[in-house]
Amino acid sequence: MGSAVAERLEGRAVDKVAQRRSELAAATLKTLSELGYARTSLREIAANSEFSHGVLHYYFRDKVDLITHCVREYKAQCVTRYDQVVARSSSAAELAAGFLDKLAETLVQDAAMHRLWYDLRGQSMFEESFRADVAEIDLSLERMIWRVLSRYAELAGVPLDLTPPTAYAVFDGLFLQALLRQLAGDPDAARDLRTAVAAVISRLVPAA
């Protein structure tokens, strides 16, 4: 009985730490997305948030730990958004429309966060400490794109003749180009992204 109680208490403590890390990450995302990796330190984040440097350092080993945690949580939320579109779509046209809506929406509303992700991914070529986390996040995004595309093909009743990494590379490249335009103030970036992605989907699944 004593062992069971101790395990429950230990589990609650772990849950509280995870919750606190998530709260701190959410509170510092704005600073991170505005400054980027190179210009961000735990002290800088503390100066732009309600939390002290000591609190941040208690829950995160360093800025690498904090930044990867922030991006991981944000990207997990992104994946969930698209999974919801897949789950509730009953036709290929409905799925395509929902997917395009979410892409355009997140491009406009979350541009700073996507910029942080691409910054982190670029830094992983130089910072070995980033590589495992970046690879894991990248894989989750690749799988998300594949779930969308394979379900689209299934609803359209046609085969899909390409690999998940290829599909991800195509859509990621289109999104990155659109993000660069969006950050530069191009008002047509989201519209052109929708057009480009729709064209690619129609070529990948031509009979739809």
Coordinates of N, CA and C in Angstrom, one line a residue:
M1 N 0.8 -1.2 0.0 CA 0.0 0.0 0.0 C 0.9 1.3 0.0
G2 N 1.9 1.2 0.8 CA 2.8 2.3 0.9 C 3.5 2.6 -0.4
S3 N 3.9 1.5 -1.1 CA 4.5 1.6 -2.4 C 3.6 2.2 -3.4
A4 N 2.3 1.8 -3.4 CA 1.4 2.3 -4.4 C 1.1 3.8 -4.2
V5 N 1.1 4.2 -2.9 CA 0.9 5.6 -2.6 C 2.1 6.4 -3.1
A6 N 3.3 5.9 -2.8 CA 4.5 6.6 -3.2 C 4.6 6.7 -4.7
E7 N 4.1 5.7 -5.5 CA 4.1 5.7 -6.9 C 3.2 6.8 -7.4
R8 N 2.0 6.9 -6.8 CA 1.0 7.9 -7.2 C 1.5 9.3 -7.0
L9 N 2.2 9.5 -5.8 CA 2.7 10.8 -5.5 C 3.8 11.2 -6.5
E10 N 4.7 10.2 -6.8 CA 5.8 10.4 -7.7 C 5.2 10.8 -9.1
G11 N 4.1 10.1 -9.5 CA 3.5 10.3 -10.8 C 2.9 11.7 -10.9
R12 N 2.3 12.2 -9.8 CA 1.7 13.5 -9.7 C 2.8 14.6 -9.8
A13 N 3.9 14.3 -9.2 CA 5.1 15.2 -9.2 C 5.6 15.4 -10.6
V14 N 5.7 14.2 -11.3 CA 6.2 14.3 -12.7 C 5.2 15.0 -13.6
D15 N 3.9 14.8 -13.4 CA 2.9 15.5 -14.2 C 2.9 17.0 -13.9
K16 N 3.2 17.4 -12.7 CA 3.2 18.8 -12.3 C 4.4 19.5 -13.0
V17 N 5.5 18.8 -13.0 CA 6.7 19.3 -13.7 C 6.5 19.5 -15.2
A18 N 5.9 18.5 -15.8 CA 5.5 18.5 -17.2 C 4.6 19.7 -17.5
Q19 N 3.6 19.9 -16.7 CA 2.6 20.9 -16.8 C 3.3 22.3 -16.7
R20 N 4.2 22.4 -15.7 CA 4.9 23.7 -15.5 C 5.8 24.0 -16.7
R21 N 6.5 23.0 -17.2 CA 7.3 23.2 -18.4 C 6.5 23.7 -19.6
S22 N 5.3 23.1 -19.7 CA 4.5 23.6 -20.8 C 4.0 25.0 -20.6
E23 N 3.7 25.4 -19.4 CA 3.2 26.7 -19.1 C 4.4 27.7 -19.4
L24 N 5.6 27.4 -18.9 CA 6.7 28.3 -19.2 C 7.0 28.4 -20.6
A25 N 6.9 27.3 -21.4 CA 7.2 27.3 -22.8 C 6.2 28.2 -23.5
A26 N 4.9 28.0 -23.2 CA 3.9 28.8 -23.8 C 4.1 30.3 -23.5
A27 N 4.5 30.6 -22.3 CA 4.7 32.0 -22.0 C 5.9 32.7 -22.7
T28 N 6.8 31.9 -23.1 CA 8.1 32.4 -23.7 C 8.1 32.3 -25.2
L29 N 7.0 31.7 -25.8 CA 7.0 31.5 -27.3 C 7.1 32.8 -28.0
K30 N 6.5 33.8 -27.6 CA 6.5 35.1 -28.3 C 7.9 35.7 -28.4
T31 N 8.7 35.6 -27.3 CA 10.0 36.1 -27.3 C 10.9 35.3 -28.2
L32 N 10.7 34.0 -28.1 CA 11.5 33.1 -29.0 C 11.2 33.3 -30.5
S33 N 9.9 33.4 -30.8 CA 9.6 33.6 -32.2 C 10.0 34.9 -32.8
E34 N 10.1 35.9 -31.9 CA 10.5 37.3 -32.4 C 12.0 37.4 -32.5
L35 N 12.8 36.8 -31.6 CA 14.2 36.9 -31.6 C 15.0 35.8 -32.4
G36 N 14.4 34.6 -32.4 CA 15.1 33.5 -33.1 C 16.1 32.9 -32.2
Y37 N 16.7 31.9 -32.6 CA 17.7 31.1 -31.8 C 18.9 31.9 -31.4
A38 N 19.6 32.5 -32.3 CA 20.9 33.1 -32.1 C 20.8 34.3 -31.1
R39 N 19.7 35.0 -31.1 CA 19.6 36.2 -30.2 C 18.8 35.9 -28.9
T40 N 18.5 34.6 -28.7 CA 17.7 34.3 -27.5 C 18.6 33.6 -26.4
S41 N 18.4 34.0 -25.2 CA 19.0 33.4 -24.0 C 18.0 33.3 -23.0
L42 N 18.2 32.5 -22.0 CA 17.3 32.3 -20.9 C 17.1 33.7 -20.2
R43 N 18.2 34.5 -20.1 CA 18.0 35.8 -19.4 C 17.2 36.7 -20.3
E44 N 17.3 36.7 -21.6 CA 16.5 37.5 -22.5 C 15.1 37.1 -22.4
I45 N 14.8 35.8 -22.3 CA 13.4 35.3 -22.2 C 12.8 35.8 -20.9
A46 N 13.6 35.7 -19.8 CA 13.1 36.1 -18.5 C 12.8 37.6 -18.5
A47 N 13.7 38.4 -19.2 CA 13.5 39.8 -19.2 C 12.2 40.2 -19.9
N48 N 11.7 39.3 -20.8 CA 10.5 39.6 -21.6 C 9.3 38.8 -21.2
S49 N 9.4 38.2 -20.0 CA 8.2 37.4 -19.5 C 8.1 37.7 -18.0
E50 N 7.1 37.1 -17.4 CA 6.8 37.3 -15.9 C 7.7 36.3 -15.1
F51 N 8.5 35.5 -15.7 CA 9.2 34.5 -15.0 C 10.7 34.9 -14.8
S52 N 11.3 34.5 -13.7 CA 12.7 34.9 -13.4 C 13.6 33.9 -14.2
H53 N 14.8 34.3 -14.3 CA 15.8 33.5 -14.9 C 16.0 32.2 -14.1
G54 N 15.9 32.3 -12.8 CA 16.1 31.1 -11.9 C 15.0 30.1 -12.2
V55 N 13.8 30.6 -12.3 CA 12.6 29.6 -12.6 C 12.8 28.9 -13.9
L56 N 13.2 29.7 -14.9 CA 13.4 29.1 -16.2 C 14.5 28.0 -16.2
H57 N 15.6 28.4 -15.5 CA 16.7 27.5 -15.4 C 16.4 26.2 -14.6
Y58 N 15.5 26.4 -13.7 CA 15.1 25.2 -12.8 C 14.4 24.1 -13.7
Y59 N 13.5 24.6 -14.6 CA 12.7 23.6 -15.4 C 13.4 23.3 -16.7
F60 N 14.3 24.1 -17.2 CA 15.0 23.7 -18.4 C 16.5 23.8 -18.2
R61 N 17.2 22.8 -18.8 CA 18.7 22.8 -18.6 C 19.4 24.0 -19.2
D62 N 18.9 24.4 -20.4 CA 19.5 25.5 -21.1 C 18.5 26.0 -22.2
K63 N 18.9 26.9 -23.0 CA 18.0 27.4 -24.0 C 17.7 26.4 -25.1
V64 N 18.6 25.5 -25.3 CA 18.3 24.4 -26.3 C 17.1 23.6 -25.8
D65 N 17.2 23.2 -24.5 CA 16.1 22.4 -24.0 C 14.8 23.2 -24.0
L66 N 14.8 24.5 -23.7 CA 13.6 25.3 -23.8 C 13.0 25.5 -25.2
I67 N 13.9 25.8 -26.1 CA 13.5 26.1 -27.5 C 12.9 24.8 -28.1
T68 N 13.6 23.7 -28.0 CA 13.1 22.5 -28.6 C 11.8 22.1 -28.0
H69 N 11.6 22.3 -26.7 CA 10.3 22.0 -26.0 C 9.2 22.8 -26.6
C70 N 9.5 24.1 -26.7 CA 8.5 25.0 -27.3 C 8.1 24.6 -28.7
V71 N 9.0 24.4 -29.6 CA 8.7 24.0 -30.9 C 8.0 22.6 -31.0
R72 N 8.5 21.7 -30.2 CA 7.9 20.4 -30.2 C 6.4 20.5 -29.8
E73 N 6.1 21.3 -28.8 CA 4.7 21.4 -28.4 C 3.8 22.1 -29.5
Y74 N 4.4 23.1 -30.1 CA 3.7 23.8 -31.1 C 3.4 23.0 -32.3
K75 N 4.4 22.2 -32.8 CA 4.2 21.4 -33.9 C 3.3 20.2 -33.6
A76 N 3.2 19.8 -32.4 CA 2.3 18.7 -32.0 C 0.8 19.3 -32.2
Q77 N 0.7 20.5 -31.8 CA -0.7 21.2 -32.0 C -1.0 21.3 -33.5
C78 N 0.0 21.6 -34.3 CA -0.3 21.7 -35.7 C -0.7 20.4 -36.3
V79 N 0.0 19.3 -35.9 CA -0.4 18.0 -36.4 C -1.8 17.7 -36.1
T80 N -2.2 18.0 -34.8 CA -3.6 17.7 -34.4 C -4.6 18.4 -35.3
R81 N -4.3 19.7 -35.7 CA -5.2 20.4 -36.5 C -5.5 19.7 -37.8
Y82 N -4.5 19.2 -38.4 CA -4.7 18.5 -39.7 C -5.3 17.2 -39.5
D83 N -5.0 16.5 -38.4 CA -5.7 15.2 -38.2 C -7.2 15.4 -38.0
Q84 N -7.6 16.5 -37.4 CA -9.0 16.8 -37.3 C -9.7 16.9 -38.7
V85 N -9.0 17.6 -39.6 CA -9.5 17.7 -40.9 C -9.7 16.4 -41.6
V86 N -8.7 15.5 -41.4 CA -8.7 14.2 -42.0 C -9.9 13.4 -41.4
A87 N -10.1 13.5 -40.1 CA -11.1 12.7 -39.4 C -12.5 13.1 -39.9
R88 N -12.7 14.3 -40.1 CA -14.1 14.8 -40.4 C -14.5 14.9 -41.9
S89 N -13.5 14.7 -42.7 CA -13.7 14.8 -44.2 C -14.3 13.5 -44.7
S90 N -15.4 13.6 -45.5 CA -16.0 12.5 -46.1 C -15.8 12.4 -47.6
S91 N -15.1 13.3 -48.2 CA -14.8 13.3 -49.6 C -13.5 13.9 -49.9
A92 N -12.9 13.6 -51.0 CA -11.6 14.1 -51.4 C -11.6 15.7 -51.5
A93 N -12.7 16.2 -52.0 CA -12.8 17.6 -52.2 C -12.9 18.3 -50.8
E94 N -13.7 17.7 -49.9 CA -13.8 18.3 -48.5 C -12.4 18.3 -47.8
L95 N -11.7 17.2 -48.0 CA -10.4 17.1 -47.3 C -9.4 18.1 -47.9
A96 N -9.4 18.2 -49.2 CA -8.5 19.2 -49.8 C -8.8 20.6 -49.4
A97 N -10.1 20.9 -49.4 CA -10.5 22.3 -48.9 C -10.1 22.6 -47.5
G98 N -10.3 21.6 -46.6 CA -9.9 21.8 -45.2 C -8.4 21.9 -45.0
F99 N -7.7 21.1 -45.8 CA -6.2 21.1 -45.7 C -5.7 22.5 -46.2
L100 N -6.2 23.0 -47.3 CA -5.8 24.3 -47.8 C -6.2 25.4 -46.9
D101 N -7.3 25.3 -46.3 CA -7.7 26.3 -45.3 C -6.8 26.4 -44.1
K102 N -6.4 25.3 -43.6 CA -5.5 25.2 -42.4 C -4.1 25.7 -42.8
L103 N -3.6 25.3 -44.0 CA -2.3 25.8 -44.4 C -2.3 27.3 -44.5
A104 N -3.3 27.9 -45.2 CA -3.3 29.3 -45.3 C -3.4 30.0 -44.0
E105 N -4.3 29.5 -43.1 CA -4.5 30.1 -41.8 C -3.3 30.1 -41.0
T106 N -2.6 29.0 -40.9 CA -1.4 28.9 -40.1 C -0.2 29.7 -40.7
L107 N -0.2 29.8 -42.0 CA 0.8 30.7 -42.6 C 0.7 32.1 -42.2
V108 N -0.5 32.6 -42.1 CA -0.7 34.0 -41.7 C -0.7 34.2 -40.2
Q109 N -1.4 33.4 -39.5 CA -1.5 33.6 -38.0 C -0.2 33.2 -37.2
D110 N 0.5 32.2 -37.7 CA 1.6 31.6 -37.0 C 2.9 31.7 -37.7
A111 N 3.1 32.7 -38.5 CA 4.3 32.9 -39.3 C 5.6 32.9 -38.4
A112 N 5.5 33.7 -37.3 CA 6.7 33.8 -36.4 C 7.1 32.5 -35.8
M113 N 6.1 31.6 -35.5 CA 6.4 30.3 -34.9 C 7.0 29.4 -35.9
H114 N 6.5 29.5 -37.2 CA 7.1 28.7 -38.2 C 8.5 29.1 -38.5
R115 N 8.7 30.4 -38.5 CA 10.1 30.9 -38.6 C 11.0 30.4 -37.6
L116 N 10.6 30.3 -36.4 CA 11.4 29.7 -35.3 C 11.7 28.2 -35.6
W117 N 10.7 27.5 -36.1 CA 11.0 26.1 -36.5 C 12.0 25.9 -37.5
Y118 N 11.9 26.7 -38.6 CA 12.9 26.6 -39.7 C 14.3 27.1 -39.2
D119 N 14.3 28.1 -38.3 CA 15.6 28.5 -37.7 C 16.2 27.4 -36.9
L120 N 15.4 26.7 -36.1 CA 15.9 25.6 -35.3 C 16.4 24.4 -36.2
R121 N 15.6 24.2 -37.3 CA 16.0 23.1 -38.2 C 17.3 23.4 -38.9
G122 N 17.5 24.7 -39.3 CA 18.8 25.1 -39.9 C 19.9 25.0 -38.9
Q123 N 19.7 25.4 -37.6 CA 20.7 25.3 -36.6 C 21.1 23.9 -36.3
S124 N 20.3 22.9 -36.6 CA 20.6 21.5 -36.3 C 21.7 21.0 -37.2
M125 N 22.0 21.7 -38.3 CA 23.1 21.3 -39.1 C 24.5 21.7 -38.5
F126 N 24.4 22.6 -37.5 CA 25.6 23.1 -36.8 C 25.6 22.6 -35.3
E127 N 24.4 22.6 -34.7 CA 24.3 22.2 -33.3 C 23.8 20.7 -33.2
E128 N 24.8 19.9 -32.8 CA 24.4 18.5 -32.7 C 23.3 18.2 -31.6
S129 N 23.3 19.1 -30.6 CA 22.3 18.9 -29.5 C 20.8 19.1 -30.0
F130 N 20.6 19.7 -31.2 CA 19.3 19.9 -31.8 C 18.9 18.7 -32.6
R131 N 19.8 17.9 -33.1 CA 19.5 17.0 -34.2 C 18.4 15.9 -33.9
A132 N 18.5 15.3 -32.8 CA 17.5 14.3 -32.5 C 16.1 14.8 -32.4
D133 N 16.0 16.0 -31.7 CA 14.7 16.6 -31.6 C 14.1 17.1 -32.9
V134 N 15.0 17.7 -33.7 CA 14.6 18.2 -35.0 C 14.1 17.0 -35.9
A135 N 14.9 15.9 -35.9 CA 14.6 14.7 -36.7 C 13.2 14.1 -36.3
E136 N 13.0 14.1 -35.0 CA 11.7 13.6 -34.5 C 10.5 14.5 -34.9
I137 N 10.7 15.8 -34.8 CA 9.6 16.7 -35.2 C 9.4 16.6 -36.7
D138 N 10.5 16.6 -37.4 CA 10.4 16.4 -38.9 C 9.6 15.2 -39.3
L139 N 9.9 14.1 -38.6 CA 9.2 12.8 -38.9 C 7.7 12.9 -38.6
S140 N 7.4 13.6 -37.5 CA 6.0 13.8 -37.2 C 5.2 14.6 -38.2
L141 N 5.9 15.6 -38.8 CA 5.3 16.4 -39.8 C 5.2 15.6 -41.1
E142 N 6.2 14.8 -41.4 CA 6.2 13.9 -42.6 C 5.0 13.0 -42.5
R143 N 4.8 12.4 -41.4 CA 3.7 11.4 -41.2 C 2.3 12.1 -41.3
M144 N 2.3 13.4 -40.8 CA 1.0 14.1 -40.9 C 0.7 14.4 -42.3
I145 N 1.6 14.8 -43.1 CA 1.4 15.1 -44.6 C 0.9 13.8 -45.2
W146 N 1.6 12.7 -44.9 CA 1.2 11.4 -45.5 C -0.2 11.0 -45.1
R147 N -0.6 11.2 -43.9 CA -2.0 10.9 -43.5 C -3.0 11.7 -44.3
V148 N -2.7 13.0 -44.5 CA -3.6 13.8 -45.3 C -3.6 13.3 -46.8
L149 N -2.5 13.1 -47.4 CA -2.4 12.7 -48.8 C -2.9 11.3 -49.1
S150 N -2.6 10.4 -48.2 CA -3.0 9.0 -48.4 C -4.5 8.9 -48.2
R151 N -5.1 9.6 -47.3 CA -6.5 9.6 -47.1 C -7.2 10.3 -48.3
Y152 N -6.6 11.4 -48.8 CA -7.2 12.0 -50.0 C -7.2 11.0 -51.1
A153 N -6.2 10.3 -51.4 CA -6.1 9.3 -52.4 C -7.2 8.2 -52.2
E154 N -7.3 7.8 -50.9 CA -8.3 6.8 -50.6 C -9.7 7.3 -50.9
L155 N -10.0 8.5 -50.5 CA -11.3 9.0 -50.8 C -11.6 9.2 -52.3
A156 N -10.5 9.5 -53.0 CA -10.6 9.7 -54.4 C -10.7 8.4 -55.2
G157 N -10.3 7.3 -54.5 CA -10.3 6.0 -55.1 C -9.2 5.8 -56.1
V158 N -8.1 6.3 -55.9 CA -6.9 6.2 -56.8 C -5.7 5.8 -56.0
P159 N -4.7 5.2 -56.6 CA -3.4 4.9 -55.9 C -2.6 6.1 -55.8
L160 N -1.7 6.0 -54.8 CA -0.7 7.1 -54.6 C 0.7 6.6 -54.8
D161 N 1.3 7.1 -55.8 CA 2.6 6.5 -56.3 C 3.8 7.4 -55.9
L162 N 4.0 7.6 -54.6 CA 5.2 8.3 -54.2 C 5.5 7.9 -52.7
T163 N 6.6 8.3 -52.2 CA 7.0 7.9 -50.8 C 6.6 9.1 -49.9
P164 N 6.4 8.7 -48.6 CA 6.2 9.8 -47.6 C 7.3 10.9 -47.5
P165 N 8.6 10.5 -47.6 CA 9.6 11.6 -47.6 C 9.5 12.5 -48.8
T166 N 9.2 12.0 -50.0 CA 9.0 12.8 -51.2 C 7.8 13.7 -51.0
A167 N 6.7 13.2 -50.6 CA 5.5 14.1 -50.4 C 5.8 15.2 -49.4
Y168 N 6.5 14.9 -48.3 CA 6.8 15.9 -47.3 C 7.7 16.9 -47.9
A169 N 8.7 16.5 -48.6 CA 9.7 17.5 -49.2 C 9.0 18.5 -50.1
V170 N 8.0 18.0 -50.9 CA 7.3 18.9 -51.8 C 6.5 19.9 -51.0
F171 N 5.7 19.4 -50.1 CA 4.8 20.3 -49.4 C 5.6 21.3 -48.4
D172 N 6.6 20.7 -47.8 CA 7.4 21.6 -47.0 C 8.1 22.7 -47.8
G173 N 8.6 22.3 -48.9 CA 9.2 23.3 -49.8 C 8.3 24.4 -50.2
L174 N 7.1 24.1 -50.6 CA 6.1 25.1 -50.9 C 5.7 26.0 -49.7
F175 N 5.6 25.3 -48.6 CA 5.3 26.1 -47.4 C 6.4 27.1 -47.0
L176 N 7.6 26.6 -47.1 CA 8.8 27.5 -46.8 C 8.8 28.7 -47.7
Q177 N 8.6 28.4 -49.0 CA 8.6 29.6 -50.0 C 7.6 30.6 -49.6
A178 N 6.4 30.1 -49.3 CA 5.3 31.0 -48.9 C 5.5 31.7 -47.6
L179 N 6.2 31.0 -46.7 CA 6.5 31.7 -45.4 C 7.5 32.8 -45.6
L180 N 8.5 32.6 -46.5 CA 9.4 33.7 -46.8 C 8.7 34.9 -47.4
R181 N 7.8 34.7 -48.2 CA 7.0 35.8 -48.8 C 6.1 36.4 -47.8
Q182 N 5.5 35.6 -46.9 CA 4.6 36.1 -45.9 C 5.4 37.0 -44.9
L183 N 6.5 36.6 -44.5 CA 7.4 37.4 -43.6 C 7.9 38.7 -44.3
A184 N 8.0 38.7 -45.6 CA 8.4 39.8 -46.3 C 7.3 40.8 -46.6
G185 N 6.1 40.4 -46.1 CA 4.9 41.3 -46.3 C 4.1 41.2 -47.6
D186 N 4.3 40.1 -48.3 CA 3.6 39.8 -49.5 C 2.2 39.4 -49.2
P187 N 1.2 40.2 -49.6 CA -0.2 40.0 -49.3 C -0.8 38.8 -50.0
D188 N -0.1 38.3 -51.0 CA -0.6 37.2 -51.9 C 0.0 35.8 -51.5
A189 N 0.8 35.8 -50.4 CA 1.6 34.6 -50.1 C 0.6 33.4 -49.8
A190 N -0.4 33.7 -48.9 CA -1.3 32.6 -48.5 C -2.2 32.2 -49.7
R191 N -2.6 33.1 -50.5 CA -3.4 32.8 -51.7 C -2.6 31.9 -52.7
D192 N -1.4 32.3 -52.9 CA -0.6 31.6 -53.9 C -0.2 30.2 -53.3
L193 N 0.0 30.1 -52.0 CA 0.2 28.8 -51.4 C -0.9 27.8 -51.6
R194 N -2.1 28.3 -51.4 CA -3.3 27.5 -51.7 C -3.3 27.0 -53.1
T195 N -3.0 27.9 -54.0 CA -3.1 27.6 -55.5 C -2.0 26.5 -55.8
A196 N -0.8 26.7 -55.3 CA 0.3 25.8 -55.6 C 0.1 24.4 -55.0
V197 N -0.4 24.4 -53.7 CA -0.7 23.1 -53.1 C -1.8 22.3 -53.8
A198 N -2.8 23.1 -54.2 CA -4.0 22.5 -54.9 C -3.5 21.9 -56.2
A199 N -2.6 22.6 -56.9 CA -2.1 22.1 -58.2 C -1.3 20.8 -58.0
V200 N -0.5 20.8 -56.9 CA 0.4 19.6 -56.7 C -0.5 18.4 -56.3
I201 N -1.5 18.6 -55.5 CA -2.4 17.5 -55.1 C -3.1 17.0 -56.4
S202 N -3.5 17.8 -57.2 CA -4.2 17.3 -58.4 C -3.3 16.6 -59.3
R203 N -2.0 16.9 -59.3 CA -1.0 16.1 -60.1 C -0.6 14.8 -59.4
L204 N -0.5 14.8 -58.1 CA -0.2 13.6 -57.4 C -1.3 12.6 -57.4
V205 N -2.5 13.1 -57.4 CA -3.7 12.2 -57.5 C -4.6 12.7 -58.7
P206 N -4.1 12.5 -59.9 CA -4.7 13.1 -61.1 C -6.1 12.7 -61.4
A207 N -6.6 11.5 -60.9 CA -7.9 11.1 -61.2 C -8.9 11.6 -60.3
A208 N -8.5 12.3 -59.2 CA -9.5 12.8 -58.2 C -10.4 13.8 -58.8

